[in-house]
Amino acid sequence: MAEEPIISLRGIRNQFGPHIVHDDLDLDVWRGEVLGVVGGSGTGKSVLLRTIVGLRQPQAGSIRLFGIDALGADEETRSGLDRRTGVMFQDGALFSSLTVRENVEVPLRAVPDLPARLRRALADLKISMAGLPWKAGDNYPSELSGGMRKRAGLARALALDPEIVFLDEPTAGLDPIGASEFDTLIRGLSRQLGLTVFLVTHDLDTLHATCDRIAVLAERRVLVTGTMAGMLEVDHPWVHEYFHGPRARAATETRDRTG
């Protein structure tokens, strides 16, 4: 029997008033892969992510997570799905009035009968897994650099040991060294924990460094999916420019130099 995708979208339609963002969009994501989602401005990359995680209701279509109908799920089933996923939004989307540790504890507070001492210990573990120094748990978001806020957001996304992690532009705004370190972190966590990663990005270096497969949003749908090598063979104006342009060549040269 063929493996069932861990995420399956069929016929998704997202619309804001008269403006149609997605129309009849299909996509499958397979367990354990890192999928990079790219597309031009206005193609709805973040909208698609928010739709999958249940933050917006599509006008049409179906979403299955772990083989379960996510759109038709009752509240208890939806809560169970949410506990199996983690989301890192742009810039971390942390609560400014809470410390990093308290931010990471927020999802853990939903776990019944979890003692405060264990909750704190688990939060510190996730902070460490995200590559932050142990002292960072006592800091407030305003006291952190942009890169550290992103890592704190990742720690919170990992709080409940999710099977799927959704990352929205995780390296946006980072300097090249910080972005490279974050790419390495994501790739390592994916392999070590068996995570499935749905990664919205515009960063070609991130695609090269982390992604097993790429999905291109264009013309209101997923135009094509495939490996980086496969993208080079796609005969579509935007895809060709994106994967053959100067930035693409620079990313390829960097990858070749670093092995």
XYZ file of C-alpha atoms in Angstrom:
259
model
C 0.000 0.000 0.000
C 1.351 3.428 -0.930
C 2.249 5.748 1.929
C -0.376 8.378 2.716
C 0.858 11.984 2.667
C 1.118 13.607 6.083
C -0.426 16.771 4.557
C -2.826 16.557 1.620
C -4.552 19.546 0.018
C -7.162 19.223 -2.704
C -9.029 21.945 -4.570
C -8.074 24.723 -2.156
C -9.571 28.115 -2.910
C -8.557 31.182 -0.903
C -10.252 34.462 -1.719
C -10.339 37.938 -0.182
C -13.363 39.731 -1.555
C -13.050 39.649 -5.355
C -9.339 38.814 -5.154
C -8.644 35.104 -5.658
C -5.293 34.018 -4.201
C -5.539 30.247 -4.715
C -7.883 28.351 -6.984
C -8.095 24.546 -7.233
C -4.745 24.172 -5.451
C -3.460 20.632 -4.785
C -0.396 19.656 -2.756
C 0.955 16.609 -0.935
C 3.685 16.698 1.715
C 5.378 13.459 2.722
C 6.389 12.389 6.206
C 9.954 13.326 7.117
C 10.634 15.661 4.213
C 11.589 19.333 4.233
C 9.361 21.044 1.659
C 10.256 24.559 0.568
C 7.359 26.682 -0.722
C 8.328 29.542 -3.035
C 6.512 31.971 -5.289
C 6.398 35.555 -6.406
C 4.960 38.393 -4.346
C 1.226 38.002 -3.872
C 1.097 34.266 -4.608
C -0.147 33.556 -1.091
C 2.689 31.549 0.457
C 1.918 32.665 4.002
C -1.826 32.504 3.312
C -1.422 28.847 2.366
C 0.517 28.123 5.557
C -2.123 29.825 7.697
C -4.842 27.867 5.904
C -3.186 24.526 6.602
C -2.681 25.262 10.311
C -6.306 26.339 10.718
C -5.904 30.104 11.082
C -8.147 30.776 8.102
C -10.928 28.836 6.445
C -10.602 28.327 2.688
C -13.588 29.081 0.483
C -13.362 25.591 -1.025
C -11.317 22.430 -0.902
C -10.147 19.832 1.590
C -7.204 19.549 3.977
C -6.088 16.265 5.491
C -3.462 16.163 8.237
C -2.200 12.747 9.343
C -5.029 11.266 7.258
C -7.679 13.248 9.208
C -10.131 15.714 7.648
C -8.888 18.923 9.287
C -11.665 21.176 7.978
C -14.454 18.859 9.104
C -12.889 17.994 12.463
C -14.705 18.710 15.711
C -13.037 20.892 18.344
C -11.441 17.990 20.217
C -10.014 16.440 17.051
C -8.752 19.816 15.830
C -7.028 20.385 19.175
C -5.361 17.004 18.811
C -4.085 17.974 15.370
C -2.789 21.274 16.705
C -0.773 19.449 19.377
C 0.946 17.448 16.635
C 2.073 20.558 14.770
C 4.203 23.580 15.593
C 4.328 26.973 13.879
C 7.081 29.576 13.741
C 5.870 32.872 12.318
C 8.053 35.638 10.914
C 10.258 37.260 13.569
C 9.063 34.671 16.086
C 5.716 36.370 16.923
C 6.567 36.196 20.623
C 4.540 37.694 23.469
C 6.497 40.816 24.382
C 5.394 40.781 28.036
C 6.702 37.240 28.628
C 10.266 35.990 28.917
C 11.567 33.535 26.340
C 11.008 30.672 28.767
C 7.464 31.820 29.505
C 6.782 32.074 25.760
C 7.931 28.496 25.238
C 5.814 27.381 28.200
C 2.611 28.735 26.634
C 1.816 25.573 24.591
C 2.918 23.379 27.505
C 0.307 24.958 29.789
C -2.350 23.159 27.759
C -0.956 19.774 28.848
C -3.090 18.464 31.741
C -1.387 17.874 35.097
C 2.050 18.959 33.920
C 3.905 20.236 37.020
C 5.397 23.720 36.814
C 8.920 22.409 37.487
C 8.702 19.916 34.617
C 7.144 22.549 32.335
C 10.089 24.845 33.044
C 12.591 22.052 32.417
C 10.958 21.160 29.106
C 10.983 24.811 28.044
C 14.698 25.054 28.855
C 15.319 21.897 26.798
C 13.531 23.356 23.757
C 15.437 26.634 24.153
C 18.678 24.655 24.066
C 17.527 22.612 21.056
C 16.884 25.865 19.182
C 20.516 26.859 19.685
C 19.998 29.570 22.295
C 22.249 29.962 25.359
C 20.617 28.835 28.596
C 20.542 32.387 29.953
C 18.277 33.461 27.074
C 15.283 31.935 28.831
C 15.239 34.848 31.274
C 15.319 37.513 28.551
C 12.355 39.335 27.085
C 11.961 39.435 23.275
C 12.987 43.111 23.182
C 16.345 42.125 24.669
C 17.128 39.666 21.872
C 18.599 40.095 18.411
C 16.458 39.239 15.402
C 18.159 35.889 14.988
C 17.675 35.006 18.646
C 13.975 35.915 18.458
C 13.598 33.530 15.534
C 15.268 30.775 17.531
C 12.985 31.521 20.469
C 10.007 31.234 18.114
C 11.360 27.900 16.915
C 11.756 26.700 20.505
C 8.088 27.503 21.128
C 7.097 25.675 17.931
C 8.959 22.602 19.223
C 7.417 22.752 22.706
C 4.959 19.872 22.259
C 7.294 17.589 20.265
C 5.352 18.111 17.017
C 5.515 15.814 14.011
C 5.160 18.746 11.575
C 6.755 22.176 11.918
C 5.601 25.120 9.792
C 8.185 27.873 9.268
C 7.269 31.220 7.706
C 10.317 32.963 6.196
C 12.661 31.695 8.936
C 15.791 33.399 7.581
C 14.232 36.708 6.453
C 16.194 39.659 7.830
C 19.155 37.599 8.988
C 22.720 38.257 7.894
C 24.287 35.525 5.695
C 26.096 33.859 8.603
C 23.018 33.847 10.816
C 20.868 32.549 7.968
C 23.328 29.747 7.223
C 23.442 28.729 10.885
C 19.631 28.658 11.013
C 19.505 26.525 7.850
C 21.913 24.052 9.443
C 19.810 23.982 12.604
C 16.597 23.234 10.689
C 18.203 20.511 8.650
C 19.721 18.925 11.738
C 16.477 18.988 13.729
C 14.577 17.511 10.801
C 16.966 14.570 10.556
C 17.452 14.016 14.294
C 13.777 14.256 15.269
C 12.190 12.920 12.090
C 10.302 16.189 11.634
C 8.288 17.047 8.577
C 9.015 20.699 7.740
C 6.773 22.987 5.666
C 9.010 25.967 4.970
C 7.861 29.173 3.284
C 10.885 31.056 1.986
C 12.277 33.273 -0.760
C 15.878 32.442 0.189
C 17.639 30.376 -2.453
C 20.443 29.499 -0.042
C 17.848 28.005 2.305
C 16.345 25.966 -0.527
C 19.773 24.579 -1.398
C 20.767 23.892 2.196
C 17.615 22.446 3.730
C 14.945 21.330 1.278
C 14.343 17.844 -0.082
C 11.663 19.139 -2.423
C 10.292 22.470 -3.616
C 6.731 23.571 -4.407
C 6.288 26.627 -6.628
C 3.160 28.761 -6.233
C 2.134 30.515 -9.432
C -1.062 31.132 -11.369
C -3.126 30.629 -8.156
C -1.989 27.047 -7.666
C 0.985 24.804 -7.055
C 2.515 25.033 -10.496
C 5.173 22.372 -9.999
C 6.908 20.338 -7.290
C 10.279 18.660 -7.440
C 13.904 18.719 -6.417
C 16.226 21.658 -6.924
C 17.689 19.896 -9.948
C 14.202 19.400 -11.329
C 13.396 23.088 -10.982
C 16.204 23.886 -13.425
C 14.321 21.987 -16.138
C 10.942 23.726 -15.700
C 9.913 25.780 -18.728
C 7.995 28.617 -17.086
C 9.098 32.277 -17.147
C 9.010 32.945 -13.399
C 10.462 29.566 -12.450
C 13.247 29.920 -15.013
C 14.164 33.420 -13.845
C 14.064 32.460 -10.184
C 16.199 29.337 -10.492
C 18.551 30.585 -13.234
C 18.975 34.252 -12.267
C 22.074 35.860 -10.706
C 21.007 35.085 -7.126
C 20.389 31.460 -8.051
C 23.836 31.178 -9.607
C 25.418 32.737 -6.516
C 23.567 30.290 -4.250
C 24.696 27.359 -6.397
C 28.312 28.528 -6.341
C 28.186 28.917 -2.560
C 26.772 25.427 -2.133
C 29.438 23.958 -4.435
C 32.242 25.678 -2.494
C 30.959 24.442 0.855
C 30.260 20.941 -0.380
